């Protein structure tokens, strides 16, 4: 039976890798839905290559452009705006949702898919950071299976018994070991980092990714978001997660058990590997990726995080410990700050400083539903914009 896939964020980096896995298995997967925000050219290429049944463009200002350029033989339907995402996420023809939108913009559609009990391949870590407790509870209620795409969480998941499902406690766990490449500034001094350019920050030494996650990898906020993501997926407190710098990015993460065993997952740094794992689960797909040559690797290095140069991880630990709305504030402030940095409006160190300022200045709000999450998100984005102007 061919599975109907809804690929949200089809024009991004994870979107590209997902399309390449799906293309290799035309009998097993078909594209029910693809979404893009505003890259019409890329979306048209996808339409020509895959003939998806349903196409969504969330940025409505590009609607006319897309409609005027649709191929004449395209037989699918087209919809516009965010609401089209949540509607598509619950459609009965959709078996699997690949949540590959970047940032909080991916929350509502991911949540809708969870509530409809879909298999959700989760790349959009921000949605779990913002609403992890609520979303995991909903997944338990609806039977939605959350399969991690983030390479680290996918690695941990692969190290667990086959019957293990995310959202359950892990039997015999001592700790999770989250590896981190260290990003482009691993060896830079604080003084040099203060002058880092946009190009410096997005030049990840190992992975080729979208701009937002590349900057997050440079501040190490990506690891902070991943830490919070892991607390929800694997039901552990942040204190049960150790972060280690591993510059080769070959060991994608590890799980340490109470008997002293540590299990690791290794592989080339290619996102098609976790994507193929999640799409095929519990079976293995066969994909054409560069094989890891252990003899040419020779050695693997591990080092401690320098928290003085990279304060983002400490902020994420504090936000995770405090719970409630703190992770939402951490994420919203970070999104505003990263976007301002990418626009050349603030310096690199100001990104984490602004996140810290928002966490200190915004009073805590209770969170009990999606509306609460969205309200805190909106308030924090506005506050971050205001305080950014004060500080510049
Ligand atoms: P990207 O910037 O390359 O692509 C983002 C996608 O989201 C695009 O298709 C874009 O059209 C869409 N999008 C952007 N803004 C939107 C909005 N407001 N509304 C609807 N759609 C919107 O990003 P990426 O690197 O592919 O990352 C996607 C997600 O996967 C992120 O949450 C990231 O943290 C996570 N992730 C990425 C990688 C990677 O290797 N790229 C690895 C692990 C996790
Ligand atoms: Mg990752």
CSV table of N, CA and C in Angstrom, one decimal, residues 11 14 19 41 69 73 100 117-118 173 179 203-204 252 255 297 305 332 335-336 357 360:
chain,number,residue,atom,x,y,z
A,11,UNK,N,9.8,23.2,0.2
A,11,UNK,CA,10.8,23.9,-0.5
A,11,UNK,C,12.1,24.2,0.3
A,14,UNK,N,15.0,20.4,4.6
A,14,UNK,CA,14.4,19.1,5.0
A,14,UNK,C,13.5,18.6,3.9
A,19,UNK,N,12.0,14.8,-0.3
A,19,UNK,CA,11.6,14.5,-1.7
A,19,UNK,C,12.5,13.5,-2.3
A,41,UNK,N,9.0,29.5,-7.5
A,41,UNK,CA,9.8,28.7,-8.5
A,41,UNK,C,10.1,27.3,-8.1
A,69,UNK,N,1.3,30.5,-13.3
A,69,UNK,CA,2.4,29.7,-13.8
A,69,UNK,C,2.2,28.2,-13.6
A,73,UNK,N,-1.1,20.8,-17.4
A,73,UNK,CA,-1.5,19.5,-17.2
A,73,UNK,C,-1.7,19.2,-15.7
A,100,UNK,N,8.0,20.0,8.3
A,100,UNK,CA,9.4,20.6,8.0
A,100,UNK,C,9.3,22.1,7.7
A,117,UNK,N,-4.3,12.1,14.9
A,117,UNK,CA,-3.8,10.8,15.1
A,117,UNK,C,-2.9,10.3,14.0
A,118,UNK,N,-2.3,11.2,13.2
A,118,UNK,CA,-1.4,10.8,12.1
A,118,UNK,C,0.0,10.3,12.6
A,173,UNK,N,17.0,3.8,31.9
A,173,UNK,CA,17.8,4.9,31.4
A,173,UNK,C,18.6,5.6,32.5
A,179,UNK,N,24.7,15.0,21.3
A,179,UNK,CA,25.9,15.5,20.7
A,179,UNK,C,25.7,16.8,19.9
A,203,UNK,N,27.8,29.5,7.9
A,203,UNK,CA,28.7,28.6,7.3
A,203,UNK,C,28.9,27.4,8.2
A,204,UNK,N,27.9,26.5,8.4
A,204,UNK,CA,28.1,25.4,9.3
A,204,UNK,C,29.2,24.4,8.8
A,252,UNK,N,25.6,10.5,16.2
A,252,UNK,CA,24.5,11.5,16.2
A,252,UNK,C,23.8,11.8,17.5
A,255,UNK,N,22.5,6.9,24.1
A,255,UNK,CA,21.7,6.7,25.2
A,255,UNK,C,22.5,5.8,26.2
A,297,UNK,N,38.0,7.5,9.2
A,297,UNK,CA,37.7,8.4,10.3
A,297,UNK,C,38.8,8.5,11.4
A,305,UNK,N,31.1,21.6,26.6
A,305,UNK,CA,30.6,22.9,26.1
A,305,UNK,C,31.2,24.1,26.9
A,332,UNK,N,10.3,32.3,21.0
A,332,UNK,CA,9.8,33.4,20.2
A,332,UNK,C,10.9,34.5,20.2
A,335,UNK,N,13.5,33.5,17.7
A,335,UNK,CA,13.1,33.7,16.3
A,335,UNK,C,13.2,35.2,15.9
A,336,UNK,N,12.8,36.1,16.7
A,336,UNK,CA,12.9,37.5,16.4
A,336,UNK,C,14.3,37.9,16.3
A,357,UNK,N,17.1,38.7,27.9
A,357,UNK,CA,16.3,39.9,28.4
A,357,UNK,C,14.8,39.5,28.4
A,360,UNK,N,13.9,37.4,31.4
A,360,UNK,CA,14.0,38.1,32.6
A,360,UNK,C,12.8,39.1,32.8
